[in-house]
Short mmCIF file of C-alpha atoms and ligand atoms in Angstrom, two decimals:
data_model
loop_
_atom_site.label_atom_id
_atom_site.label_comp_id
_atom_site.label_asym_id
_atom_site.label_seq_id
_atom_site.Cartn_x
_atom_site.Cartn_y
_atom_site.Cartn_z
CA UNK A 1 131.82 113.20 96.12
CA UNK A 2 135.24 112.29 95.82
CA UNK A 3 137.02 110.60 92.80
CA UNK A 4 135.89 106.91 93.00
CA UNK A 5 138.47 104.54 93.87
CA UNK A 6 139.45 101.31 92.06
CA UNK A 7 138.10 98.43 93.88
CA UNK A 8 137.77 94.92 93.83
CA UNK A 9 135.26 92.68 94.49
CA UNK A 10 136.70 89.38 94.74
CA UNK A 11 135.04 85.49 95.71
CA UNK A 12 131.73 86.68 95.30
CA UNK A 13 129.31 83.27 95.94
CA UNK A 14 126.69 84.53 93.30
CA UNK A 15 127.62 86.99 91.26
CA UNK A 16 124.23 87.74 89.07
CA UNK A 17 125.29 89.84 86.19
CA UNK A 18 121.99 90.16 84.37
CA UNK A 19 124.20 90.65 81.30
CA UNK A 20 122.43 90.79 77.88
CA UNK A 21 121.18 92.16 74.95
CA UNK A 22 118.51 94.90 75.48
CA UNK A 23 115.08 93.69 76.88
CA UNK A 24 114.78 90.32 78.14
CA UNK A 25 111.16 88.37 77.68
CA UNK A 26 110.04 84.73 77.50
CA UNK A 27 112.88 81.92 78.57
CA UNK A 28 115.46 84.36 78.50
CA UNK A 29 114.13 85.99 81.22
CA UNK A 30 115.25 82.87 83.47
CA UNK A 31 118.86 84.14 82.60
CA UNK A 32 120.59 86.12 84.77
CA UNK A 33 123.67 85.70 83.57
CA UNK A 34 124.77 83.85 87.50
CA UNK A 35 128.62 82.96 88.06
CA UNK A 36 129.61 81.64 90.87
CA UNK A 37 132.74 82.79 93.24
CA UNK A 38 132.75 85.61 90.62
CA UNK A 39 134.41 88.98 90.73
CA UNK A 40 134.01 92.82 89.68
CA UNK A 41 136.83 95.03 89.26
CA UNK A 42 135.77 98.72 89.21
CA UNK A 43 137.71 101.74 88.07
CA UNK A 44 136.82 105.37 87.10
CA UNK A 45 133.20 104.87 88.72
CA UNK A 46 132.50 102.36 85.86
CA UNK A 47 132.39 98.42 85.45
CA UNK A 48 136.34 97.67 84.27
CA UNK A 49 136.59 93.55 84.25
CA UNK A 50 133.81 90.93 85.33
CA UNK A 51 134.99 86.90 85.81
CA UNK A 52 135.78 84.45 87.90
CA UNK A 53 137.76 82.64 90.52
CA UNK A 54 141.40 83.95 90.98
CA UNK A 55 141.00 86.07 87.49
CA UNK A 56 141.19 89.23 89.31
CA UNK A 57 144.67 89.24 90.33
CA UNK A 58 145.55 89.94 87.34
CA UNK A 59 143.89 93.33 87.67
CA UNK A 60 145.42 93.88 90.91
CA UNK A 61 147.18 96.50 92.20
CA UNK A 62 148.63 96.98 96.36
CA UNK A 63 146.57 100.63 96.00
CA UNK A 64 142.95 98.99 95.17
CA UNK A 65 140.39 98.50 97.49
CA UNK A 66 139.54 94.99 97.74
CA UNK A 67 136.28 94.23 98.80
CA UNK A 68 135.37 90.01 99.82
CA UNK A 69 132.18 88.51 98.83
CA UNK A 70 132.17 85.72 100.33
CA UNK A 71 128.52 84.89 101.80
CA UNK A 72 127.26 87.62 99.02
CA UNK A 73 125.16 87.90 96.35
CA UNK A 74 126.12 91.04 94.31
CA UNK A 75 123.42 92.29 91.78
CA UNK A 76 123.64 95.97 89.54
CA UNK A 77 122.06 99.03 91.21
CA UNK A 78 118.11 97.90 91.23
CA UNK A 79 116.21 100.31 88.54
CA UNK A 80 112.59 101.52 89.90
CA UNK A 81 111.10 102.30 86.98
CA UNK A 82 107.31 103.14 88.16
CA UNK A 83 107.17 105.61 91.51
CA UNK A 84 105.04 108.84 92.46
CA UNK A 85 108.21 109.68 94.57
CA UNK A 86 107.72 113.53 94.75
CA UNK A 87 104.34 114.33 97.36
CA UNK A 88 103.34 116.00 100.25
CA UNK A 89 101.03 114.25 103.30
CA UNK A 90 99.93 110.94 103.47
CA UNK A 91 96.78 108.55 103.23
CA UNK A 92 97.26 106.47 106.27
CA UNK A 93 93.26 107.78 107.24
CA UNK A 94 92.14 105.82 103.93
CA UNK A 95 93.12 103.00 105.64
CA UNK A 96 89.41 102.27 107.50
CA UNK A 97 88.25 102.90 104.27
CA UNK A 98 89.91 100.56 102.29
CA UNK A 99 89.04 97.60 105.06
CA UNK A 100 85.36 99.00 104.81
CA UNK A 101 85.57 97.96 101.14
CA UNK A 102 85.63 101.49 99.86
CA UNK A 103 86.92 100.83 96.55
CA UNK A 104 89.71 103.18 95.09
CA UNK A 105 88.07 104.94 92.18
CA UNK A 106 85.49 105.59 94.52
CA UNK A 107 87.26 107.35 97.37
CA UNK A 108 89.00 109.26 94.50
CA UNK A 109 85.14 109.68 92.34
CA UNK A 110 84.57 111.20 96.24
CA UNK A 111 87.74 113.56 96.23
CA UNK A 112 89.96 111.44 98.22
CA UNK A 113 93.01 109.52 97.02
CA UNK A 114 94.86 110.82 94.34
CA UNK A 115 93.08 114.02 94.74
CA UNK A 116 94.02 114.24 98.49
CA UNK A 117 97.34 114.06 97.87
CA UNK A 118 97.00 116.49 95.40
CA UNK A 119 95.59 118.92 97.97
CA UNK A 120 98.55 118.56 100.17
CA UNK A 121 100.97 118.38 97.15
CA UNK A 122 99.96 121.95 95.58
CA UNK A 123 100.09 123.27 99.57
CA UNK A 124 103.48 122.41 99.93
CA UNK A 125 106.46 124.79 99.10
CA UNK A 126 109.68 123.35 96.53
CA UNK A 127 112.01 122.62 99.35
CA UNK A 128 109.41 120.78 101.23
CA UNK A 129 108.74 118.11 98.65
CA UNK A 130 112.60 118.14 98.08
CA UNK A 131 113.16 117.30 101.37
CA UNK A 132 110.53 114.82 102.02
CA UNK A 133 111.44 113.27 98.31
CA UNK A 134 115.12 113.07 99.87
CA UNK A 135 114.22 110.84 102.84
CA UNK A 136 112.08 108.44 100.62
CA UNK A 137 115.27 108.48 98.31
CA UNK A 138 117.88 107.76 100.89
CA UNK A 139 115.38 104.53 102.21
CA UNK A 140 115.67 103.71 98.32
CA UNK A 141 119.70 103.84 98.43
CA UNK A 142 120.12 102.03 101.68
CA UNK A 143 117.36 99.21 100.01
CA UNK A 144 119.20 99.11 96.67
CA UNK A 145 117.94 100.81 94.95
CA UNK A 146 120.17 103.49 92.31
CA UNK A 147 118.25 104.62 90.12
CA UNK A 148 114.26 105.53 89.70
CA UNK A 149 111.50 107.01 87.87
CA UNK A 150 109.78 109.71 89.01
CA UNK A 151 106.33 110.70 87.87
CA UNK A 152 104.39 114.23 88.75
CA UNK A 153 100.97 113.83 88.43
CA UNK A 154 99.70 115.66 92.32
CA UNK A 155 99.54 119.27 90.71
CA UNK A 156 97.38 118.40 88.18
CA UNK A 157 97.67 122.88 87.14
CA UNK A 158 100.74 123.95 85.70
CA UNK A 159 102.42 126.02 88.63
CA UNK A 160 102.34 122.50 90.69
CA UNK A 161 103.37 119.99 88.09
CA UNK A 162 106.11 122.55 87.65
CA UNK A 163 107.09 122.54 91.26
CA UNK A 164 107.12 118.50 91.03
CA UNK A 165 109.26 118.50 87.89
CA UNK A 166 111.94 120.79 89.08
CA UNK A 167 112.09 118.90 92.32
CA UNK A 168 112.89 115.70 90.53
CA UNK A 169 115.93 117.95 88.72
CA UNK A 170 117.08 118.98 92.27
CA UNK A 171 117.09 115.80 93.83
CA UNK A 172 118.66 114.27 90.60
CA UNK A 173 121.85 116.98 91.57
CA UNK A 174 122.04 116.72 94.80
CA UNK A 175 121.57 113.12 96.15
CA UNK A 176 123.56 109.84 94.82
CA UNK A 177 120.29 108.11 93.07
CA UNK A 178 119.40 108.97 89.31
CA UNK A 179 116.35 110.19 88.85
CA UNK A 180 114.95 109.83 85.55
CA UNK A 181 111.60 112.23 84.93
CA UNK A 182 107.73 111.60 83.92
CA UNK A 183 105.07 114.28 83.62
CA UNK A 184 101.97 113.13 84.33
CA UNK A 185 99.57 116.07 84.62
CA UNK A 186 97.16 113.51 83.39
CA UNK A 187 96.92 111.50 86.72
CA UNK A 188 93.49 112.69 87.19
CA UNK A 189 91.05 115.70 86.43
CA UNK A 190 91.04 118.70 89.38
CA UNK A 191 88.17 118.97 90.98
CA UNK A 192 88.16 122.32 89.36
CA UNK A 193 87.32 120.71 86.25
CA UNK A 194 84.98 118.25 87.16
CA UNK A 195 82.86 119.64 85.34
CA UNK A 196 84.78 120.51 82.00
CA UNK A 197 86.91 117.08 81.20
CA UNK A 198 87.73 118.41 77.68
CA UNK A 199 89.02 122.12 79.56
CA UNK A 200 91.45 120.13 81.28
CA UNK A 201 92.54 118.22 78.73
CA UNK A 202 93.50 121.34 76.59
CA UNK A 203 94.93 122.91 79.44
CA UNK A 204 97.43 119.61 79.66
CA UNK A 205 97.86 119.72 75.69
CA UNK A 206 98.26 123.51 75.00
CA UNK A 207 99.86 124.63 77.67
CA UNK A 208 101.11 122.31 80.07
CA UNK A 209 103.00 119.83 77.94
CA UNK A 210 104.58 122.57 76.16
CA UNK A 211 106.19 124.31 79.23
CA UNK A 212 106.95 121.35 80.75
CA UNK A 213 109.59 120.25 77.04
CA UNK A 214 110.36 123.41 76.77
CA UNK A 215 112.81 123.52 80.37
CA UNK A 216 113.43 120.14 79.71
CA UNK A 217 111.85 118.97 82.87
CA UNK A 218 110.59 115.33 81.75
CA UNK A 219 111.59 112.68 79.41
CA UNK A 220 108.40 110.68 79.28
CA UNK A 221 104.26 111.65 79.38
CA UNK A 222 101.81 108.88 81.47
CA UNK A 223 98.12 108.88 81.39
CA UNK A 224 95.90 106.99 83.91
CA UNK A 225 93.62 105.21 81.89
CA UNK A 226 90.93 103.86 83.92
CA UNK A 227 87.54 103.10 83.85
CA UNK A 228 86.71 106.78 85.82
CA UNK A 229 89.83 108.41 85.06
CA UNK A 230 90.96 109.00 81.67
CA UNK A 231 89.23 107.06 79.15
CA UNK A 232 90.86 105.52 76.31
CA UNK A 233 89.79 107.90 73.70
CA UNK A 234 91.14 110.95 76.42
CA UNK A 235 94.74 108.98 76.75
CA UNK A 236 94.91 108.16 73.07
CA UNK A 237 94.86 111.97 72.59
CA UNK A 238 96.76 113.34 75.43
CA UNK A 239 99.56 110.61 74.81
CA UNK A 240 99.28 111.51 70.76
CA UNK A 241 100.27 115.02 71.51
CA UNK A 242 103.00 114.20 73.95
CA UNK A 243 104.43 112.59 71.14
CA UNK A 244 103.76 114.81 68.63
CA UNK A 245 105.92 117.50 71.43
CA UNK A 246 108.48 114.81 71.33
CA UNK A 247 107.83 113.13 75.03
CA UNK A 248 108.30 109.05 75.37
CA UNK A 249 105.09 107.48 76.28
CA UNK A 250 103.72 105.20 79.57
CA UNK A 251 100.62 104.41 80.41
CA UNK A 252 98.87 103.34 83.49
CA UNK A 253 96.74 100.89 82.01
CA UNK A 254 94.06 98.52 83.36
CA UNK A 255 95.18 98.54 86.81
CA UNK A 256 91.74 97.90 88.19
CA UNK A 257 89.18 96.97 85.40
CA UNK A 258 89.82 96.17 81.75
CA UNK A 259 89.41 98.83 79.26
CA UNK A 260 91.66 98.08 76.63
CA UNK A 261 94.90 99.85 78.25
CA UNK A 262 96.74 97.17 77.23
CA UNK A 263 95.58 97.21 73.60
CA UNK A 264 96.22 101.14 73.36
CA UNK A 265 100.00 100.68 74.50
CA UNK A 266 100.61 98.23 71.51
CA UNK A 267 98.81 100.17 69.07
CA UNK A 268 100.85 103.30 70.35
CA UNK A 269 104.10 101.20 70.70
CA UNK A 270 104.61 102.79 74.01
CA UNK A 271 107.73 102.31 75.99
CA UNK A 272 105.55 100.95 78.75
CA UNK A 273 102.14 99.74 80.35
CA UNK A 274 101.96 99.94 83.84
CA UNK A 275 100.00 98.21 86.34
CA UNK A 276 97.96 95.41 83.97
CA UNK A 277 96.24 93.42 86.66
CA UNK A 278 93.18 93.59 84.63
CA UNK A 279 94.90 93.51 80.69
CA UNK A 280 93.28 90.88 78.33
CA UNK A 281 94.98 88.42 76.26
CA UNK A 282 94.55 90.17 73.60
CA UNK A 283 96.04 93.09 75.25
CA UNK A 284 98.89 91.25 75.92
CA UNK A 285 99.49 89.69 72.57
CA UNK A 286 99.39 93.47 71.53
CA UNK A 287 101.71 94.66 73.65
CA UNK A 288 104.56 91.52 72.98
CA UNK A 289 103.77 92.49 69.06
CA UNK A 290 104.76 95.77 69.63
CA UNK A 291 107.65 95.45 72.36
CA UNK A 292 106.23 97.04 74.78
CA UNK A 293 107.18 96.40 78.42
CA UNK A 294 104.84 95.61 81.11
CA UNK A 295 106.07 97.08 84.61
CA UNK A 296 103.56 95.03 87.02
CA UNK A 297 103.37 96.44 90.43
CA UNK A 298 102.56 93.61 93.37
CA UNK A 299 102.59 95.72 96.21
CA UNK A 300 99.97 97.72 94.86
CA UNK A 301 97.79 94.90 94.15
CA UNK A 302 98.35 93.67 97.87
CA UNK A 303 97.54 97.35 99.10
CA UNK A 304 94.85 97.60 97.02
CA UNK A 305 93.57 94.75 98.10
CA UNK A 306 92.45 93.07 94.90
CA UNK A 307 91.31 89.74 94.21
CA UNK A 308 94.22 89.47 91.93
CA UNK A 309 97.66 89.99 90.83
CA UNK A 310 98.81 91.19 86.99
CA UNK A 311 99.01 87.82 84.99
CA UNK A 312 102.97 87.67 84.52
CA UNK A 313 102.63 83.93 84.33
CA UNK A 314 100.99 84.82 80.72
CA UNK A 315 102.85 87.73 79.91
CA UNK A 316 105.82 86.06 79.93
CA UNK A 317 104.28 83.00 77.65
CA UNK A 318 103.14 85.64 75.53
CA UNK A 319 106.74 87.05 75.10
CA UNK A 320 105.75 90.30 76.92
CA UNK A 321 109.15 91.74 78.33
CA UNK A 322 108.06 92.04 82.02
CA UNK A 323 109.40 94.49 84.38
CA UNK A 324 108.73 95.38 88.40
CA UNK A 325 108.79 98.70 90.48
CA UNK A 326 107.62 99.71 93.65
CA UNK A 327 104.72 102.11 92.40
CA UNK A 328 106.01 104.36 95.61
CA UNK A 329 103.33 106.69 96.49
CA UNK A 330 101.39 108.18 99.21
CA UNK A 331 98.13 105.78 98.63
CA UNK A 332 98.49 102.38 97.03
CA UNK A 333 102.09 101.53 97.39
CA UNK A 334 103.73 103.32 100.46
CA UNK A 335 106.68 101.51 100.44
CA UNK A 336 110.77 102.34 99.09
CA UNK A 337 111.77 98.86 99.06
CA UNK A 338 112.18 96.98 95.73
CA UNK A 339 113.54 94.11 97.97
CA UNK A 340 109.60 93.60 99.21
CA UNK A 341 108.12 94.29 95.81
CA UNK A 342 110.53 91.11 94.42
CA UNK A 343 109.09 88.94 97.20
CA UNK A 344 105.68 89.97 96.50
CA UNK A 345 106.66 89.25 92.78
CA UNK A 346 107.95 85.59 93.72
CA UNK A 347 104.42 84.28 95.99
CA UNK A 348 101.91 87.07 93.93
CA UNK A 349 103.12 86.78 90.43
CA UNK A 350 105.05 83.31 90.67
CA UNK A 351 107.83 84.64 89.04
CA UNK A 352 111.00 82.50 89.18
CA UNK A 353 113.89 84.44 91.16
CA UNK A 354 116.14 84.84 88.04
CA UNK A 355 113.16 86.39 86.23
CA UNK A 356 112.40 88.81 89.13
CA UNK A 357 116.39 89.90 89.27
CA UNK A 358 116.07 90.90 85.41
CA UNK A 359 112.71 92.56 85.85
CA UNK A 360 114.15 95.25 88.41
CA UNK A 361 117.93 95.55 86.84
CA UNK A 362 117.80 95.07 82.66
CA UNK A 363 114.35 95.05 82.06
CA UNK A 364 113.83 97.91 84.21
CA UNK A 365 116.59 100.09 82.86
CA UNK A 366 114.80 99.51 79.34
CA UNK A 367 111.68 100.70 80.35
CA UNK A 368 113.34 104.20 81.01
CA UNK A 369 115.85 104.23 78.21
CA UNK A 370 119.04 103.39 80.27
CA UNK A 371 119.88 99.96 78.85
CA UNK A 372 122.98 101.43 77.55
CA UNK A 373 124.66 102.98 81.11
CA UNK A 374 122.76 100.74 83.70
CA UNK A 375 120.89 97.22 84.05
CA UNK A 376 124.05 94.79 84.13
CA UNK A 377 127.34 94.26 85.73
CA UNK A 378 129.10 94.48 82.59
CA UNK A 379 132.32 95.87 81.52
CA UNK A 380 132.04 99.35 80.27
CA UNK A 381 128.80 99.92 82.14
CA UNK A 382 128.15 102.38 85.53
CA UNK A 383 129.63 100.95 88.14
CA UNK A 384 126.44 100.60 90.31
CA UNK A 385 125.94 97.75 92.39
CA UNK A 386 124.13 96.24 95.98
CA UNK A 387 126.18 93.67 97.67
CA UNK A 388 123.39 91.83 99.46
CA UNK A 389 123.68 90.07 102.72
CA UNK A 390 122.40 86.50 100.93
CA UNK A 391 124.58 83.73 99.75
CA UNK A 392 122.27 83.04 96.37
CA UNK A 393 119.55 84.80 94.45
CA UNK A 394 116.87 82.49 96.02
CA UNK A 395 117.95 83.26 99.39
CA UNK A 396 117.42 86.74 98.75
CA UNK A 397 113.78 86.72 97.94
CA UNK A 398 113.05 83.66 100.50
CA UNK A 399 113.50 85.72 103.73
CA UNK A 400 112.03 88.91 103.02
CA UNK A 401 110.47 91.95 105.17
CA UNK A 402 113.82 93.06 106.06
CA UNK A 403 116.71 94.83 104.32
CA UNK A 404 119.25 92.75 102.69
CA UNK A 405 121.82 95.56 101.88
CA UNK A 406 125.01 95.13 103.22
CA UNK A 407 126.54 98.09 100.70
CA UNK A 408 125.36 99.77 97.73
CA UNK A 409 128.19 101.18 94.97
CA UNK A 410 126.95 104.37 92.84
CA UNK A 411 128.77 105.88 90.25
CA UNK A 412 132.04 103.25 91.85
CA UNK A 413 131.54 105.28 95.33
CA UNK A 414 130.63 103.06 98.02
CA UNK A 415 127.51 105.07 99.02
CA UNK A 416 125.96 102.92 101.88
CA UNK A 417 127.95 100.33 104.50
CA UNK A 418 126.94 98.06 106.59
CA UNK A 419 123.19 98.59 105.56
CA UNK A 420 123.91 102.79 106.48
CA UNK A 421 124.16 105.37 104.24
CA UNK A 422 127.73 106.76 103.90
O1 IZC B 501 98.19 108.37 94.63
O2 IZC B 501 96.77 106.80 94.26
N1 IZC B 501 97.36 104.30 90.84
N2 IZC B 501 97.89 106.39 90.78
C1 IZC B 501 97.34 105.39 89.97
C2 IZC B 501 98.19 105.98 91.94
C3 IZC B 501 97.87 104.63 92.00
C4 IZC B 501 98.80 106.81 93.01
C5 IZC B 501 97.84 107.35 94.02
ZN1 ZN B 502 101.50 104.81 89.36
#
């Protein structure tokens, strides 16, 4: 890619900035830091000046390019923090199953879902989960998406979690969206060790966390904790020892029933808890004690068909800092677009539009340790930004199902036009 130019966006309509000071939770969450015919000046592929009205002229020069925002709303680079984005095959034949009330722990208890996947995942070569990975990643860019998490978890034996892991490094250097990493070998236990829980475990704690710090393949360790996954005695271990090897720590927590996911991700002061449709109060009141951010999923809950959606009304009472990804993955979130998942968090979670802006920008950026480089449009930061076709943040979430992009800025290279990828 070439060197970035300097460009100007001028007479922006709504300019949302999500500027702030690390996580947001509670009332500030309704800030999004919104001006109004605002403007971005961009140089050196980072965030230069931010203001308002005719303020950018004075950063002019006859060589920039000057882009006009009138009719826009410009928001940073959306942040995915929770997606299974590296897999092979698909579940679209779960689909009679799921409207025959087949629940989800059960089609997996049978060796469907996650261990499906896994089947298809450990089958597939390197370059073919790069290049399918690449195509979900480009839908990403041309929905807004800049940067996202990316979990393994479909190997579930060390030669395949590797394979996942050093596909996440190749997309990261090849393709224009960050890719921040997340082993998660403890997704679900092999069928091979259906019968020996604890040999699986040991295999994840002895040998496959080790190889997997040792390249440097993953920043954070996640553990499904579910009633008939990993319990919470099983996650308090295997997440212990990822810290102990010096991983960050997420947890899928209480994503279908209640067992106190929540409640472990305070007492472990993880980064994150994931999912939460089913946390308790107290779970909650744990996890605001102890800073840690939910990252509530409302597609899945939709897919999944539940009766309900993760309490964010409380959460954000609670002073839980709330954050929302797409859960992208080959069962109970198909979908690349954080554009749907912030509808779906508007009429599921009844989150107010400025909250929902700072749940997949700052808040999301915090939840994989980028508050510092991403998150806002604020001087000094990346310069990566979505100019959406949507003249106000409401707007934007109102008339959904359809992609919004007009252009998407990485790195201060316009990387998609006109809704196309460059
Ligand atoms: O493949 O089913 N919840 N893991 C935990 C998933 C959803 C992904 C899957
Ligand atoms: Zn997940």
């Amino acid at each position: 890619m070439g060197i970035a130019m300097k460009t100007i966006i001028r007479n922006i309509d709504c300019l949302v900035t999500c500027r702030g000071e690390g996580v947001k939770k509670g009332s500030d969450m309704m800030d999004a830091g919104i001006i109004n015919d605002g403007y971005v000046v961009i140089d050196a592929g980072r965030i230069a000046a931010v203001g308002e009205g005719e303020g950018y002229r004075e950063h002019l020069k006859p060589s920039d390019l000057v882009i006009d925002g009138a009719g826009k709303t410009v928001t940073p680079g959306l942040i995915d923090g929770h997606t299974h984005l590296v897999y092979a095959g698909s579940r679209e034949f779960e689909l009679p199953l799921k409207l025959a009330k087949v629940g989800y722990i059960d089609i997996l208890k049978a060796g469907g879902g996650i261990l499906s996947s896994v089947r298809d995942t450990r089958a597939a070569s390197r370059e073919e989960l790069v290049l399918q990975a690449r195509k979900r990643l480009d839908l990403m860019l041309t929905h807004g998406t800049t940067t996202v998490e990316s979990k393994s978890g479909y190997g579930l034996d060390l030669e395949t979690e590797m394979k996942m892991l050093r596909a996440n490094r190749l997309l990261n250097d090849s393709q224009p969206v960050d890719i921040v990493s997340t082993f998660m070998g403890a997704h679900a236990v092999p069928q091979e060790y259906k019968e020996d829980r604890e040999g699986y475990i040991r295999l994840i704690v002895e040998e496959m966390l080790p190889k997997v710090r040792e390249e440097n393949l993953a920043e954070f360790a996640d553990c499904f904790c579910e009633h008939g996954v990993f319990d919470i005695e099983e996650t308090r271990r295997i997440l212990t020892a990822a810290r102990a090897q010096g991983f960050k720590i997420k947890l899928h927590a209480d994503e279908v029933v209640s067992t106190g996911g929540a409640e472990l991700a305070g007492e472990m002061k993880a980064v994150s808890a994931e999912h939460l449709v089913a946390a308790s109060q107290e779970g909650m009141k744990a996890m605001a004690d102890n800073n840690v951010i939910a990252i509530l999923l409302p597609t899945t809950s939709f897919y999944l068909m539940l009766e309900k959606f993760a309490d964010a009304r409380k959460m954000i009472e609670l002073g839980v800092p709330v954050a929302l990804a797409t859960d992208c993955n080959p069962g109970t979130s198909p979908t690349e677009s954080l554009q749907i998942v912030m509808t779906y968090a508007c009429f599921g979670l009844r989150m107010m539009p400025e909250e929902i802006i700072n749940a997949v920008t700052l808040n999301a950026a915090c939840s994989i340790g980028r508050e510092k480089e991403i998150g806002s449009i604020e001087a000094g930061k990346k310069a990566d930004l979505v100019i959406f076709d949507a003249k106000n943040l409401n707007y934007l979430i109102y008339h959904f199902g359809v992609n919004a992009v007009d252009t998407v800025i990485k790195d201060g290279n316009i990387v998609v036009k006109g809704g196309l990828k460059c």
